[in-house]
PDB file of C-alpha atoms in Angstrom:
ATOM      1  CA  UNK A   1     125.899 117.453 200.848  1.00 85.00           C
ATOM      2  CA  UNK A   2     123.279 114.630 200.319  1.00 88.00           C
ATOM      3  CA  UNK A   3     123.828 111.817 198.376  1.00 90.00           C
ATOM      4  CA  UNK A   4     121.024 113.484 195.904  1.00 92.00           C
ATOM      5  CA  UNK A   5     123.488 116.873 196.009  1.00 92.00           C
ATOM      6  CA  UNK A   6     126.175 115.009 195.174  1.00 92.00           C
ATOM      7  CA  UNK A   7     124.975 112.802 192.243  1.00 93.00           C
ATOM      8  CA  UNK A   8     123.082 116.356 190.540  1.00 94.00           C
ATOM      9  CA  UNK A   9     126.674 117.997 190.915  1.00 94.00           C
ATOM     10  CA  UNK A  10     128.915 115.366 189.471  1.00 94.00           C
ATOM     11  CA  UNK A  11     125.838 115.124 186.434  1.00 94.00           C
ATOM     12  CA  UNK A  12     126.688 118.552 185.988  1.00 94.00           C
ATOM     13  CA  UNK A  13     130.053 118.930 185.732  1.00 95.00           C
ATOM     14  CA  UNK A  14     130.099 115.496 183.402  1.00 94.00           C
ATOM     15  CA  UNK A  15     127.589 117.560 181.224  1.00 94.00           C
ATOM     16  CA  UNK A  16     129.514 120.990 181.583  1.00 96.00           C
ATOM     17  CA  UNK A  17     126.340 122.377 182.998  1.00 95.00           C
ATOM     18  CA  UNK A  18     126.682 125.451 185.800  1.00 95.00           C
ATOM     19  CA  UNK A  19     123.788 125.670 188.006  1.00 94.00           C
ATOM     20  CA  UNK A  20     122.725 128.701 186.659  1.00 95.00           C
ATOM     21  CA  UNK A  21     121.884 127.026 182.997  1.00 96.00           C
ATOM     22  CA  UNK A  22     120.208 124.266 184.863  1.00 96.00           C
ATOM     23  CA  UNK A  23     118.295 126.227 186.900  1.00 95.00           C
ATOM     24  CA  UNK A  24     117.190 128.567 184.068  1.00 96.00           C
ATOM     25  CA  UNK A  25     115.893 125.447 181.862  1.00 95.00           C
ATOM     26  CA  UNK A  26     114.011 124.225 185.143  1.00 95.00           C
ATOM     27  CA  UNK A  27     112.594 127.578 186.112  1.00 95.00           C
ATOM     28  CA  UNK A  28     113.943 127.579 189.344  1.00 95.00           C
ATOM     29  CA  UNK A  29     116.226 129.601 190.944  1.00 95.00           C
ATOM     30  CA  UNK A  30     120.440 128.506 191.292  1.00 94.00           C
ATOM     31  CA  UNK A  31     120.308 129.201 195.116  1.00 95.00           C
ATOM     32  CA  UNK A  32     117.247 126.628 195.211  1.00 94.00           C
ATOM     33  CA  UNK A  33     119.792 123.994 193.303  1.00 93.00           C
ATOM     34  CA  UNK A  34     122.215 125.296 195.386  1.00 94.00           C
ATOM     35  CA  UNK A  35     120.430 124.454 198.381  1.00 93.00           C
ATOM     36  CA  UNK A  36     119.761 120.985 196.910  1.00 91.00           C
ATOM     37  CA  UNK A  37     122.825 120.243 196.335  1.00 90.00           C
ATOM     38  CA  UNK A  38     124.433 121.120 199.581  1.00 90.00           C
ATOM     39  CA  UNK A  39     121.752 119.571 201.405  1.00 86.00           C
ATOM     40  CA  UNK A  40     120.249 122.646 202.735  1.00 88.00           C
ATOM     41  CA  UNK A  41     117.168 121.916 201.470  1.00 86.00           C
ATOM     42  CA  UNK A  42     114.953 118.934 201.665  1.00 80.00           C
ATOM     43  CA  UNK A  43     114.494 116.344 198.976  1.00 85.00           C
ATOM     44  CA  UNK A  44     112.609 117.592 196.042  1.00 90.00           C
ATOM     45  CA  UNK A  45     108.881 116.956 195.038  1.00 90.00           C
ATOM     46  CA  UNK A  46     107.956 114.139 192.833  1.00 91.00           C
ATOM     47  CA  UNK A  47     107.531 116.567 190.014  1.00 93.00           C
ATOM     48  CA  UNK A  48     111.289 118.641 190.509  1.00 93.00           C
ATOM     49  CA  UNK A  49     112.667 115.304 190.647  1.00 93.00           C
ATOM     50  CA  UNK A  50     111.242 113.917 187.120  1.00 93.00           C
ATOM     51  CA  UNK A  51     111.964 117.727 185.604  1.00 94.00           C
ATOM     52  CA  UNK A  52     115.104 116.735 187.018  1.00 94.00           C
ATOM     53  CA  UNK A  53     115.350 113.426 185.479  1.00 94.00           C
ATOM     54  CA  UNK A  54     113.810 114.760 182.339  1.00 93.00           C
ATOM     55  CA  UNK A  55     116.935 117.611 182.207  1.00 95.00           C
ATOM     56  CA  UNK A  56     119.526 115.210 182.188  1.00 93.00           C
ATOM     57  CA  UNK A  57     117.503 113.403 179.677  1.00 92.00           C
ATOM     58  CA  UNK A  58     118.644 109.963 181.519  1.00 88.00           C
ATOM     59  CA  UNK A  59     118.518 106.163 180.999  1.00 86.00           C
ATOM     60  CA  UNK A  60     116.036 103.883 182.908  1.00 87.00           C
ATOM     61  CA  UNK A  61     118.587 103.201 185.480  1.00 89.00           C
ATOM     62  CA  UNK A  62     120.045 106.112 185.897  1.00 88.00           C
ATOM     63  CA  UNK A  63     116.596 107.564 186.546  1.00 91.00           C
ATOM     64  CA  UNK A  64     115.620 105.292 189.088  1.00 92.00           C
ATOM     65  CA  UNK A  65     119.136 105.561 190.793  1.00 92.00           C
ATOM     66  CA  UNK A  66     117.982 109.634 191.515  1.00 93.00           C
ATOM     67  CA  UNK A  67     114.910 108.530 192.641  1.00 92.00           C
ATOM     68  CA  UNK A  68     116.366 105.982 195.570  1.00 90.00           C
ATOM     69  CA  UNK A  69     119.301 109.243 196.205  1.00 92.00           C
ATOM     70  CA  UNK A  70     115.990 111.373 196.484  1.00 91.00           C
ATOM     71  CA  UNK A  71     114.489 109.066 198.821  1.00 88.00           C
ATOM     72  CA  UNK A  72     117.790 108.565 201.088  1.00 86.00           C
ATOM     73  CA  UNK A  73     118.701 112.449 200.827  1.00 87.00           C
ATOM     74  CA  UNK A  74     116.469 113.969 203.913  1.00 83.00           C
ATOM     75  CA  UNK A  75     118.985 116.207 205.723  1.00 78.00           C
ATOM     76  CA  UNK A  76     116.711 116.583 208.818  1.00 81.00           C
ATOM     77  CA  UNK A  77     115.834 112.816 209.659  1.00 83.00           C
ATOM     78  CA  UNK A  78     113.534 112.722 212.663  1.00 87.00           C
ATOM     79  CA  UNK A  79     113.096 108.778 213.930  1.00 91.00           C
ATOM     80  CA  UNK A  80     110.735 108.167 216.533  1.00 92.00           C
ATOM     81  CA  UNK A  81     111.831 105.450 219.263  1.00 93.00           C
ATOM     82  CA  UNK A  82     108.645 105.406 220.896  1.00 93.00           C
ATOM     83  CA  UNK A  83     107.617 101.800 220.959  1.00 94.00           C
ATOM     84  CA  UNK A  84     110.784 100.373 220.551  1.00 93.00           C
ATOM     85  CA  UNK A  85     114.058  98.628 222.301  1.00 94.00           C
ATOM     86  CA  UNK A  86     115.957 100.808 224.929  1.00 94.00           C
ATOM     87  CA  UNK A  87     119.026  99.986 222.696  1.00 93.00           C
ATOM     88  CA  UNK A  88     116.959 101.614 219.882  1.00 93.00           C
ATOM     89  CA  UNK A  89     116.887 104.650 221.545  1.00 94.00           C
ATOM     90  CA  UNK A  90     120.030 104.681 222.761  1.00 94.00           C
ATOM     91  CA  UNK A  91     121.946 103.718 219.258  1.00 94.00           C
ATOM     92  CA  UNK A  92     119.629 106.903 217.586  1.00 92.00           C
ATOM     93  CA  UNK A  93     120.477 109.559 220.747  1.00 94.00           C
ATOM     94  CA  UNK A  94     124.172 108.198 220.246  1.00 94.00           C
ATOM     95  CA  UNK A  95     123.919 108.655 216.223  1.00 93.00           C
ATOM     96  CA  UNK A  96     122.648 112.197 216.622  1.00 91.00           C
ATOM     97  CA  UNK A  97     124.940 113.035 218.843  1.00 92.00           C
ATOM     98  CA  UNK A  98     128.392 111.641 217.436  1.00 95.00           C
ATOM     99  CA  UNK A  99     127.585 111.375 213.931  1.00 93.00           C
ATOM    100  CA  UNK A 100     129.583 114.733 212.888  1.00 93.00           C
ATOM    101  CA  UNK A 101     133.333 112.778 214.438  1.00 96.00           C
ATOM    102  CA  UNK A 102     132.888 109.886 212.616  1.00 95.00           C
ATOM    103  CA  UNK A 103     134.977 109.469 209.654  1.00 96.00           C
ATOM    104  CA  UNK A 104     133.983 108.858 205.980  1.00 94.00           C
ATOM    105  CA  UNK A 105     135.389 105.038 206.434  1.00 96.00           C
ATOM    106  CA  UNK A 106     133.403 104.632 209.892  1.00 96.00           C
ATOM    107  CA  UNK A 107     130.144 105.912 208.040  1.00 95.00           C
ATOM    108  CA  UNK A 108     130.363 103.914 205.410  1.00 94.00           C
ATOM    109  CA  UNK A 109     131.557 100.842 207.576  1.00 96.00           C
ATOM    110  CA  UNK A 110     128.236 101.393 209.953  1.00 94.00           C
ATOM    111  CA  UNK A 111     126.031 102.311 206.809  1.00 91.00           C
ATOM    112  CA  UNK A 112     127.264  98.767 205.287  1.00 93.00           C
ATOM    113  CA  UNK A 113     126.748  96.975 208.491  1.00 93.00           C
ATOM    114  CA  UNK A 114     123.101  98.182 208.602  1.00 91.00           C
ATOM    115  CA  UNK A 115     122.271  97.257 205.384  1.00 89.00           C
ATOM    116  CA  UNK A 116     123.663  93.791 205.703  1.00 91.00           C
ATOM    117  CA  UNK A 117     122.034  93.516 208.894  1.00 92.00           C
ATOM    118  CA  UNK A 118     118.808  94.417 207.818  1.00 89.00           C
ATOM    119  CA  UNK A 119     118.554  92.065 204.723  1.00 83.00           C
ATOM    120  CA  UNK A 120     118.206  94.925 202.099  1.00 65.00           C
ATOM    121  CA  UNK A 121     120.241  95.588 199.181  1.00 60.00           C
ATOM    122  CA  UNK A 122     122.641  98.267 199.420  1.00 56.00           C
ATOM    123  CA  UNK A 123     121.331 101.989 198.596  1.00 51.00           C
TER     124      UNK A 123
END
């Protein structure tokens, strides 16, 4: 699930919503939000996103706070080392490969760490 996926879901089910009444009042189909949700699917266009958005019928910061889970919700990432530090490389080829036996607490310990690290605020 994507951090997108999991944001639409819990709107949902704080709404009472099943994906089959959303998906009727967007015109798409439930497998499609289905997909979404689970992360089987890539992030939405612009214009799901504000139909979206516009669905929920959301606040200013609630909006933009889909809009940065769009943005961080990719489920097939693709970074390109060329160019860059062997231990680059070697931290993304070690990623890819051990990311599936880390735990939630590890994740969320590295994904903190790189944020800090990086001077950005935390997403």
């Amino acid at each position: 699930m994507t951090p997108l996926g999991a944001k639409l879901r819990a709107l949902r089910e704080e709404r009472g919503v099943s994906l089959k009444e959303m998906a009727a009042a967007l015109n798409v189909s439930s497998a499609y939000l289905s997909a979404l949700e689970h992360g089987r699917r890539g992030r939405p266009t612009g214009f799901m996103l504000h139909r979206i958005i516009s669905f929920f019928n959301v606040i200013w910061d609630d909006a933009e706070e889909l809009q940065r889970l769009a943005e961080l919700s990719d489920p097939k990432v693709t970074i390109d080392t060329g160019g860059m530090t062997p231990e680059a490389t070697e931290l993304t080829n070690r990623l890819a490969r051990d990311i599936a036996r880390l735990s939630v607490e590890d994740l969320v310990f590295l994904r903190n760490e790189l944020v800090r690290r990086s001077g950005k605020p935390r997403s």
